[in-house]
Amino acid sequence: MEKSVFFQERYVRLYKAAGVVAGVYLAFRYALPLFAPFVAAYLLAGIVRPVALFLRRRCRIPMSVGGTVTLLLLLATVGTGVFFLGKLLLRQVVLFIENYAGYRDSFLSAADRLCRCADGWFSLEQGTMGELLQTGLSRIGENVNQKVLPEVSKQSLVILRAIACGVAGCIITFVATVLLLSDKEKYAKAYQNSAFYKEVQKILGRLSSAGVAYLKTQCILILLVTIICTVAFLFVKREYAFLLGIGVAVLDAFPVLGSGLVLMPWAVICLLKGQYLQMGVLIVAYLCCLFVREGLEPKLLGSRIGIPPLYTLMAVYIGVELFGILGVVLGPFGLVLIRSML
């Protein structure tokens, strides 16, 4: 009898867990796009609220006013940083476009040498690999001209609509953040005896802390990888060190891609050219990026949201498989939400 009750309880817990997991998946898949501005507002309110509380205690400034001023200062600081970084990035993009022809010729020359070596390694007739490369590049160009460019032209209205929706979403997020800062205490007093409100607040509190921790962790990692790659590219005397550093850092943020997608092929090219010092610098930069991403991310993120590093890595991987790029964020959030509800 006791064994039967034991198995029944295990089945009940299993059904509950399956129901919670299915509910979180459906919520992320269908409900989250509708409530995204308000979720962002809740996270922003969690960031701004400590400063607004400090201003109210010390300067007698109302929460709504202090929160609005703090939020505007935060947005102005972030916007200023993005503006100057974008300006520097745009300069390097323009310089790259101006010198594109020279880089294309250098690439084709290096690719031709690599193809000749490959012909010798595989005992092929000279020119075989080069012909395959030219055929592949020609097909890529044809596909871009025939499919990609017309599709981009067709989607121009969709892109404009998405931009308009993004601007509207930002405005709604800003207003919702201010309302949350000013009305949170009113809601807490009105529903302080509600068990449902307490449970929801507990879950939202954990999600908010997890969201802030995740965003801080990703910003720290992207900054570190950008610094490592920029220094490495300056050492190998690249004109677009900052541009390349940001590009590699963005790629490194995605588990499927990583910094090795750029650094390792570049190291191989340096090896074929006989540039052994540059090859060593790129390999060291890749190892440093790998250590920063694989070593620091689980520790920084896992310790701050209360999840073991292995589970954090699994959550990121499963999130990417289910939701694509957004899964990098949704995976850990989903794990925190499931754990809190269970």
PDB file of N, CA and C in Angstrom, residues 19-100:
ATOM      1  N   GLY A  19       3.317  19.600 -16.927  1.00  0.00           N
ATOM      2  CA  GLY A  19       2.372  20.685 -17.188  1.00  0.00           C
ATOM      3  C   GLY A  19       3.023  22.054 -17.104  1.00  0.00           C
ATOM      4  N   VAL A  20       3.905  22.243 -16.108  1.00  0.00           N
ATOM      5  CA  VAL A  20       4.585  23.528 -15.966  1.00  0.00           C
ATOM      6  C   VAL A  20       5.515  23.779 -17.147  1.00  0.00           C
ATOM      7  N   VAL A  21       6.274  22.759 -17.556  1.00  0.00           N
ATOM      8  CA  VAL A  21       7.187  22.906 -18.691  1.00  0.00           C
ATOM      9  C   VAL A  21       6.409  23.239 -19.960  1.00  0.00           C
ATOM     10  N   ALA A  22       5.301  22.528 -20.202  1.00  0.00           N
ATOM     11  CA  ALA A  22       4.480  22.810 -21.388  1.00  0.00           C
ATOM     12  C   ALA A  22       3.891  24.215 -21.323  1.00  0.00           C
ATOM     13  N   GLY A  23       3.445  24.629 -20.133  1.00  0.00           N
ATOM     14  CA  GLY A  23       2.887  25.971 -20.004  1.00  0.00           C
ATOM     15  C   GLY A  23       3.914  27.055 -20.272  1.00  0.00           C
ATOM     16  N   VAL A  24       5.133  26.866 -19.742  1.00  0.00           N
ATOM     17  CA  VAL A  24       6.195  27.856 -19.981  1.00  0.00           C
ATOM     18  C   VAL A  24       6.545  27.924 -21.464  1.00  0.00           C
ATOM     19  N   TYR A  25       6.628  26.771 -22.108  1.00  0.00           N
ATOM     20  CA  TYR A  25       6.939  26.754 -23.545  1.00  0.00           C
ATOM     21  C   TYR A  25       5.869  27.494 -24.340  1.00  0.00           C
ATOM     22  N   LEU A  26       4.594  27.203 -24.080  1.00  0.00           N
ATOM     23  CA  LEU A  26       3.504  27.861 -24.807  1.00  0.00           C
ATOM     24  C   LEU A  26       3.474  29.361 -24.523  1.00  0.00           C
ATOM     25  N   ALA A  27       3.769  29.725 -23.272  1.00  0.00           N
ATOM     26  CA  ALA A  27       3.788  31.146 -22.938  1.00  0.00           C
ATOM     27  C   ALA A  27       4.904  31.874 -23.692  1.00  0.00           C
ATOM     28  N   PHE A  28       6.091  31.261 -23.741  1.00  0.00           N
ATOM     29  CA  PHE A  28       7.196  31.881 -24.478  1.00  0.00           C
ATOM     30  C   PHE A  28       6.919  31.917 -25.977  1.00  0.00           C
ATOM     31  N   ARG A  29       6.270  30.895 -26.483  1.00  0.00           N
ATOM     32  CA  ARG A  29       6.039  30.801 -27.920  1.00  0.00           C
ATOM     33  C   ARG A  29       4.955  31.764 -28.391  1.00  0.00           C
ATOM     34  N   TYR A  30       3.860  31.900 -27.634  1.00  0.00           N
ATOM     35  CA  TYR A  30       2.706  32.639 -28.128  1.00  0.00           C
ATOM     36  C   TYR A  30       2.369  33.898 -27.329  1.00  0.00           C
ATOM     37  N   ALA A  31       2.548  33.869 -26.003  1.00  0.00           N
ATOM     38  CA  ALA A  31       2.133  35.008 -25.189  1.00  0.00           C
ATOM     39  C   ALA A  31       3.223  36.060 -25.037  1.00  0.00           C
ATOM     40  N   LEU A  32       4.484  35.637 -25.012  1.00  0.00           N
ATOM     41  CA  LEU A  32       5.571  36.584 -24.765  1.00  0.00           C
ATOM     42  C   LEU A  32       5.635  37.716 -25.789  1.00  0.00           C
ATOM     43  N   PRO A  33       5.441  37.460 -27.116  1.00  0.00           N
ATOM     44  CA  PRO A  33       5.477  38.590 -28.055  1.00  0.00           C
ATOM     45  C   PRO A  33       4.448  39.669 -27.741  1.00  0.00           C
ATOM     46  N   LEU A  34       3.304  39.283 -27.147  1.00  0.00           N
ATOM     47  CA  LEU A  34       2.273  40.262 -26.819  1.00  0.00           C
ATOM     48  C   LEU A  34       2.630  41.082 -25.584  1.00  0.00           C
ATOM     49  N   PHE A  35       3.348  40.465 -24.641  1.00  0.00           N
ATOM     50  CA  PHE A  35       3.651  41.128 -23.376  1.00  0.00           C
ATOM     51  C   PHE A  35       5.114  41.554 -23.267  1.00  0.00           C
ATOM     52  N   ALA A  36       5.861  41.497 -24.371  1.00  0.00           N
ATOM     53  CA  ALA A  36       7.286  41.823 -24.333  1.00  0.00           C
ATOM     54  C   ALA A  36       7.570  43.230 -23.794  1.00  0.00           C
ATOM     55  N   PRO A  37       6.827  44.282 -24.210  1.00  0.00           N
ATOM     56  CA  PRO A  37       7.123  45.616 -23.658  1.00  0.00           C
ATOM     57  C   PRO A  37       6.949  45.688 -22.144  1.00  0.00           C
ATOM     58  N   PHE A  38       5.964  44.959 -21.619  1.00  0.00           N
ATOM     59  CA  PHE A  38       5.705  45.012 -20.177  1.00  0.00           C
ATOM     60  C   PHE A  38       6.721  44.182 -19.397  1.00  0.00           C
ATOM     61  N   VAL A  39       7.203  43.100 -20.006  1.00  0.00           N
ATOM     62  CA  VAL A  39       8.286  42.332 -19.375  1.00  0.00           C
ATOM     63  C   VAL A  39       9.544  43.190 -19.315  1.00  0.00           C
ATOM     64  N   ALA A  40       9.850  43.884 -20.412  1.00  0.00           N
ATOM     65  CA  ALA A  40      11.009  44.778 -20.413  1.00  0.00           C
ATOM     66  C   ALA A  40      10.835  45.901 -19.402  1.00  0.00           C
ATOM     67  N   ALA A  41       9.598  46.406 -19.272  1.00  0.00           N
ATOM     68  CA  ALA A  41       9.337  47.458 -18.290  1.00  0.00           C
ATOM     69  C   ALA A  41       9.559  46.956 -16.869  1.00  0.00           C
ATOM     70  N   TYR A  42       9.166  45.724 -16.597  1.00  0.00           N
ATOM     71  CA  TYR A  42       9.375  45.164 -15.258  1.00  0.00           C
ATOM     72  C   TYR A  42      10.860  45.039 -14.946  1.00  0.00           C
ATOM     73  N   LEU A  43      11.651  44.602 -15.935  1.00  0.00           N
ATOM     74  CA  LEU A  43      13.095  44.491 -15.724  1.00  0.00           C
ATOM     75  C   LEU A  43      13.728  45.869 -15.523  1.00  0.00           C
ATOM     76  N   LEU A  44      13.311  46.853 -16.323  1.00  0.00           N
ATOM     77  CA  LEU A  44      13.847  48.210 -16.162  1.00  0.00           C
ATOM     78  C   LEU A  44      13.460  48.796 -14.808  1.00  0.00           C
ATOM     79  N   ALA A  45      12.234  48.532 -14.391  1.00  0.00           N
ATOM     80  CA  ALA A  45      11.799  49.026 -13.086  1.00  0.00           C
ATOM     81  C   ALA A  45      12.647  48.426 -11.966  1.00  0.00           C
ATOM     82  N   GLY A  46      13.017  47.152 -12.118  1.00  0.00           N
ATOM     83  CA  GLY A  46      13.879  46.531 -11.121  1.00  0.00           C
ATOM     84  C   GLY A  46      15.258  47.169 -11.069  1.00  0.00           C
ATOM     85  N   ILE A  47      15.755  47.660 -12.221  1.00  0.00           N
ATOM     86  CA  ILE A  47      17.059  48.323 -12.253  1.00  0.00           C
ATOM     87  C   ILE A  47      16.986  49.733 -11.664  1.00  0.00           C
ATOM     88  N   VAL A  48      15.910  50.460 -11.991  1.00  0.00           N
ATOM     89  CA  VAL A  48      15.800  51.866 -11.611  1.00  0.00           C
ATOM     90  C   VAL A  48      15.278  52.035 -10.186  1.00  0.00           C
ATOM     91  N   ARG A  49      14.500  51.089  -9.689  1.00  0.00           N
ATOM     92  CA  ARG A  49      13.809  51.248  -8.411  1.00  0.00           C
ATOM     93  C   ARG A  49      14.743  51.560  -7.237  1.00  0.00           C
ATOM     94  N   PRO A  50      15.904  50.896  -7.077  1.00  0.00           N
ATOM     95  CA  PRO A  50      16.769  51.252  -5.929  1.00  0.00           C
ATOM     96  C   PRO A  50      17.189  52.710  -5.923  1.00  0.00           C
ATOM     97  N   VAL A  51      17.499  53.268  -7.085  1.00  0.00           N
ATOM     98  CA  VAL A  51      17.886  54.681  -7.152  1.00  0.00           C
ATOM     99  C   VAL A  51      16.702  55.576  -6.815  1.00  0.00           C
ATOM    100  N   ALA A  52      15.504  55.230  -7.337  1.00  0.00           N
ATOM    101  CA  ALA A  52      14.310  56.025  -7.046  1.00  0.00           C
ATOM    102  C   ALA A  52      13.976  55.993  -5.558  1.00  0.00           C
ATOM    103  N   LEU A  53      14.139  54.841  -4.917  1.00  0.00           N
ATOM    104  CA  LEU A  53      13.911  54.752  -3.474  1.00  0.00           C
ATOM    105  C   LEU A  53      14.906  55.605  -2.695  1.00  0.00           C
ATOM    106  N   PHE A  54      16.165  55.604  -3.132  1.00  0.00           N
ATOM    107  CA  PHE A  54      17.187  56.431  -2.482  1.00  0.00           C
ATOM    108  C   PHE A  54      16.827  57.907  -2.596  1.00  0.00           C
ATOM    109  N   LEU A  55      16.382  58.350  -3.779  1.00  0.00           N
ATOM    110  CA  LEU A  55      16.010  59.756  -3.969  1.00  0.00           C
ATOM    111  C   LEU A  55      14.793  60.123  -3.122  1.00  0.00           C
ATOM    112  N   ARG A  56      13.876  59.175  -2.943  1.00  0.00           N
ATOM    113  CA  ARG A  56      12.699  59.480  -2.130  1.00  0.00           C
ATOM    114  C   ARG A  56      13.059  59.597  -0.649  1.00  0.00           C
ATOM    115  N   ARG A  57      13.958  58.729  -0.179  1.00  0.00           N
ATOM    116  CA  ARG A  57      14.329  58.779   1.231  1.00  0.00           C
ATOM    117  C   ARG A  57      15.178  60.002   1.551  1.00  0.00           C
ATOM    118  N   ARG A  58      16.120  60.329   0.666  1.00  0.00           N
ATOM    119  CA  ARG A  58      17.063  61.412   0.964  1.00  0.00           C
ATOM    120  C   ARG A  58      16.537  62.793   0.549  1.00  0.00           C
ATOM    121  N   CYS A  59      15.870  62.851  -0.601  1.00  0.00           N
ATOM    122  CA  CYS A  59      15.490  64.153  -1.165  1.00  0.00           C
ATOM    123  C   CYS A  59      13.982  64.392  -1.201  1.00  0.00           C
ATOM    124  N   ARG A  60      13.189  63.448  -0.680  1.00  0.00           N
ATOM    125  CA  ARG A  60      11.731  63.573  -0.677  1.00  0.00           C
ATOM    126  C   ARG A  60      11.155  63.713  -2.085  1.00  0.00           C
ATOM    127  N   ILE A  61      11.810  63.102  -3.049  1.00  0.00           N
ATOM    128  CA  ILE A  61      11.319  63.153  -4.434  1.00  0.00           C
ATOM    129  C   ILE A  61      10.358  61.981  -4.650  1.00  0.00           C
ATOM    130  N   PRO A  62       9.180  62.218  -5.215  1.00  0.00           N
ATOM    131  CA  PRO A  62       8.233  61.116  -5.446  1.00  0.00           C
ATOM    132  C   PRO A  62       8.833  60.028  -6.340  1.00  0.00           C
ATOM    133  N   MET A  63       8.335  58.811  -6.135  1.00  0.00           N
ATOM    134  CA  MET A  63       8.863  57.676  -6.887  1.00  0.00           C
ATOM    135  C   MET A  63       8.728  57.878  -8.392  1.00  0.00           C
ATOM    136  N   SER A  64       7.580  58.411  -8.819  1.00  0.00           N
ATOM    137  CA  SER A  64       7.358  58.577 -10.259  1.00  0.00           C
ATOM    138  C   SER A  64       8.351  59.571 -10.861  1.00  0.00           C
ATOM    139  N   VAL A  65       8.611  60.681 -10.126  1.00  0.00           N
ATOM    140  CA  VAL A  65       9.542  61.697 -10.638  1.00  0.00           C
ATOM    141  C   VAL A  65      10.978  61.175 -10.600  1.00  0.00           C
ATOM    142  N   GLY A  66      11.368  60.612  -9.434  1.00  0.00           N
ATOM    143  CA  GLY A  66      12.725  60.085  -9.323  1.00  0.00           C
ATOM    144  C   GLY A  66      12.980  58.946 -10.297  1.00  0.00           C
ATOM    145  N   GLY A  67      11.987  58.064 -10.466  1.00  0.00           N
ATOM    146  CA  GLY A  67      12.144  56.964 -11.418  1.00  0.00           C
ATOM    147  C   GLY A  67      12.251  57.456 -12.845  1.00  0.00           C
ATOM    148  N   THR A  68      11.443  58.466 -13.194  1.00  0.00           N
ATOM    149  CA  THR A  68      11.499  58.999 -14.556  1.00  0.00           C
ATOM    150  C   THR A  68      12.852  59.650 -14.842  1.00  0.00           C
ATOM    151  N   VAL A  69      13.336  60.449 -13.887  1.00  0.00           N
ATOM    152  CA  VAL A  69      14.637  61.113 -14.075  1.00  0.00           C
ATOM    153  C   VAL A  69      15.754  60.076 -14.179  1.00  0.00           C
ATOM    154  N   THR A  70      15.719  59.085 -13.279  1.00  0.00           N
ATOM    155  CA  THR A  70      16.755  58.044 -13.313  1.00  0.00           C
ATOM    156  C   THR A  70      16.702  57.269 -14.620  1.00  0.00           C
ATOM    157  N   LEU A  71      15.496  56.933 -15.069  1.00  0.00           N
ATOM    158  CA  LEU A  71      15.350  56.195 -16.324  1.00  0.00           C
ATOM    159  C   LEU A  71      15.853  57.012 -17.509  1.00  0.00           C
ATOM    160  N   LEU A  72      15.548  58.311 -17.517  1.00  0.00           N
ATOM    161  CA  LEU A  72      16.031  59.167 -18.603  1.00  0.00           C
ATOM    162  C   LEU A  72      17.551  59.267 -18.590  1.00  0.00           C
ATOM    163  N   LEU A  73      18.136  59.403 -17.391  1.00  0.00           N
ATOM    164  CA  LEU A  73      19.602  59.450 -17.304  1.00  0.00           C
ATOM    165  C   LEU A  73      20.224  58.138 -17.769  1.00  0.00           C
ATOM    166  N   LEU A  74      19.596  57.011 -17.396  1.00  0.00           N
ATOM    167  CA  LEU A  74      20.104  55.711 -17.835  1.00  0.00           C
ATOM    168  C   LEU A  74      20.040  55.579 -19.355  1.00  0.00           C
ATOM    169  N   LEU A  75      18.908  55.961 -19.925  1.00  0.00           N
ATOM    170  CA  LEU A  75      18.761  55.881 -21.383  1.00  0.00           C
ATOM    171  C   LEU A  75      19.714  56.845 -22.091  1.00  0.00           C
ATOM    172  N   ALA A  76      19.904  58.034 -21.497  1.00  0.00           N
ATOM    173  CA  ALA A  76      20.825  59.000 -22.111  1.00  0.00           C
ATOM    174  C   ALA A  76      22.258  58.480 -22.071  1.00  0.00           C
ATOM    175  N   THR A  77      22.645  57.861 -20.949  1.00  0.00           N
ATOM    176  CA  THR A  77      24.006  57.314 -20.847  1.00  0.00           C
ATOM    177  C   THR A  77      24.224  56.196 -21.848  1.00  0.00           C
ATOM    178  N   VAL A  78      23.267  55.262 -21.893  1.00  0.00           N
ATOM    179  CA  VAL A  78      23.383  54.150 -22.845  1.00  0.00           C
ATOM    180  C   VAL A  78      23.357  54.668 -24.282  1.00  0.00           C
ATOM    181  N   GLY A  79      22.460  55.621 -24.544  1.00  0.00           N
ATOM    182  CA  GLY A  79      22.372  56.170 -25.898  1.00  0.00           C
ATOM    183  C   GLY A  79      23.633  56.896 -26.318  1.00  0.00           C
ATOM    184  N   THR A  80      24.254  57.627 -25.375  1.00  0.00           N
ATOM    185  CA  THR A  80      25.500  58.328 -25.700  1.00  0.00           C
ATOM    186  C   THR A  80      26.611  57.338 -26.021  1.00  0.00           C
ATOM    187  N   GLY A  81      26.711  56.288 -25.196  1.00  0.00           N
ATOM    188  CA  GLY A  81      27.720  55.268 -25.477  1.00  0.00           C
ATOM    189  C   GLY A  81      27.497  54.587 -26.807  1.00  0.00           C
ATOM    190  N   VAL A  82      26.235  54.257 -27.098  1.00  0.00           N
ATOM    191  CA  VAL A  82      25.920  53.613 -28.382  1.00  0.00           C
ATOM    192  C   VAL A  82      26.220  54.555 -29.542  1.00  0.00           C
ATOM    193  N   PHE A  83      25.958  55.861 -29.342  1.00  0.00           N
ATOM    194  CA  PHE A  83      26.198  56.834 -30.414  1.00  0.00           C
ATOM    195  C   PHE A  83      27.686  56.912 -30.763  1.00  0.00           C
ATOM    196  N   PHE A  84      28.540  57.055 -29.752  1.00  0.00           N
ATOM    197  CA  PHE A  84      29.971  57.186 -30.026  1.00  0.00           C
ATOM    198  C   PHE A  84      30.562  55.872 -30.561  1.00  0.00           C
ATOM    199  N   LEU A  85      30.118  54.756 -29.993  1.00  0.00           N
ATOM    200  CA  LEU A  85      30.595  53.476 -30.529  1.00  0.00           C
ATOM    201  C   LEU A  85      30.098  53.267 -31.958  1.00  0.00           C
ATOM    202  N   GLY A  86      28.843  53.631 -32.205  1.00  0.00           N
ATOM    203  CA  GLY A  86      28.314  53.513 -33.559  1.00  0.00           C
ATOM    204  C   GLY A  86      29.028  54.417 -34.545  1.00  0.00           C
ATOM    205  N   LYS A  87      29.392  55.612 -34.085  1.00  0.00           N
ATOM    206  CA  LYS A  87      30.134  56.534 -34.944  1.00  0.00           C
ATOM    207  C   LYS A  87      31.490  55.958 -35.321  1.00  0.00           C
ATOM    208  N   LEU A  88      32.194  55.412 -34.322  1.00  0.00           N
ATOM    209  CA  LEU A  88      33.485  54.779 -34.602  1.00  0.00           C
ATOM    210  C   LEU A  88      33.316  53.570 -35.511  1.00  0.00           C
ATOM    211  N   LEU A  89      32.282  52.812 -35.252  1.00  0.00           N
ATOM    212  CA  LEU A  89      32.020  51.635 -36.078  1.00  0.00           C
ATOM    213  C   LEU A  89      31.697  52.033 -37.507  1.00  0.00           C
ATOM    214  N   LEU A  90      30.913  53.090 -37.676  1.00  0.00           N
ATOM    215  CA  LEU A  90      30.544  53.543 -39.019  1.00  0.00           C
ATOM    216  C   LEU A  90      31.764  54.018 -39.792  1.00  0.00           C
ATOM    217  N   ARG A  91      32.683  54.692 -39.111  1.00  0.00           N
ATOM    218  CA  ARG A  91      33.916  55.131 -39.791  1.00  0.00           C
ATOM    219  C   ARG A  91      34.697  53.942 -40.328  1.00  0.00           C
ATOM    220  N   GLN A  92      34.808  52.900 -39.521  1.00  0.00           N
ATOM    221  CA  GLN A  92      35.570  51.740 -39.964  1.00  0.00           C
ATOM    222  C   GLN A  92      34.832  50.992 -41.075  1.00  0.00           C
ATOM    223  N   VAL A  93      33.492  50.987 -41.034  1.00  0.00           N
ATOM    224  CA  VAL A  93      32.725  50.356 -42.120  1.00  0.00           C
ATOM    225  C   VAL A  93      32.941  51.101 -43.427  1.00  0.00           C
ATOM    226  N   VAL A  94      32.899  52.457 -43.371  1.00  0.00           N
ATOM    227  CA  VAL A  94      33.123  53.258 -44.580  1.00  0.00           C
ATOM    228  C   VAL A  94      34.530  53.030 -45.114  1.00  0.00           C
ATOM    229  N   LEU A  95      35.512  52.984 -44.221  1.00  0.00           N
ATOM    230  CA  LEU A  95      36.894  52.736 -44.650  1.00  0.00           C
ATOM    231  C   LEU A  95      37.030  51.357 -45.283  1.00  0.00           C
ATOM    232  N   PHE A  96      36.330  50.375 -44.720  1.00  0.00           N
ATOM    233  CA  PHE A  96      36.381  49.030 -45.288  1.00  0.00           C
ATOM    234  C   PHE A  96      35.765  48.999 -46.688  1.00  0.00           C
ATOM    235  N   ILE A  97      34.646  49.699 -46.868  1.00  0.00           N
ATOM    236  CA  ILE A  97      34.003  49.733 -48.187  1.00  0.00           C
ATOM    237  C   ILE A  97      34.910  50.411 -49.210  1.00  0.00           C
ATOM    238  N   GLU A  98      35.594  51.478 -48.788  1.00  0.00           N
ATOM    239  CA  GLU A  98      36.500  52.180 -49.709  1.00  0.00           C
ATOM    240  C   GLU A  98      37.653  51.283 -50.149  1.00  0.00           C
ATOM    241  N   ASN A  99      38.125  50.411 -49.272  1.00  0.00           N
ATOM    242  CA  ASN A  99      39.263  49.534 -49.579  1.00  0.00           C
ATOM    243  C   ASN A  99      38.831  48.117 -49.943  1.00  0.00           C
ATOM    244  N   TYR A 100      37.543  47.958 -50.254  1.00  0.00           N
ATOM    245  CA  TYR A 100      37.023  46.609 -50.496  1.00  0.00           C
ATOM    246  C   TYR A 100      37.719  45.913 -51.661  1.00  0.00           C
TER     247      TYR A 100
END
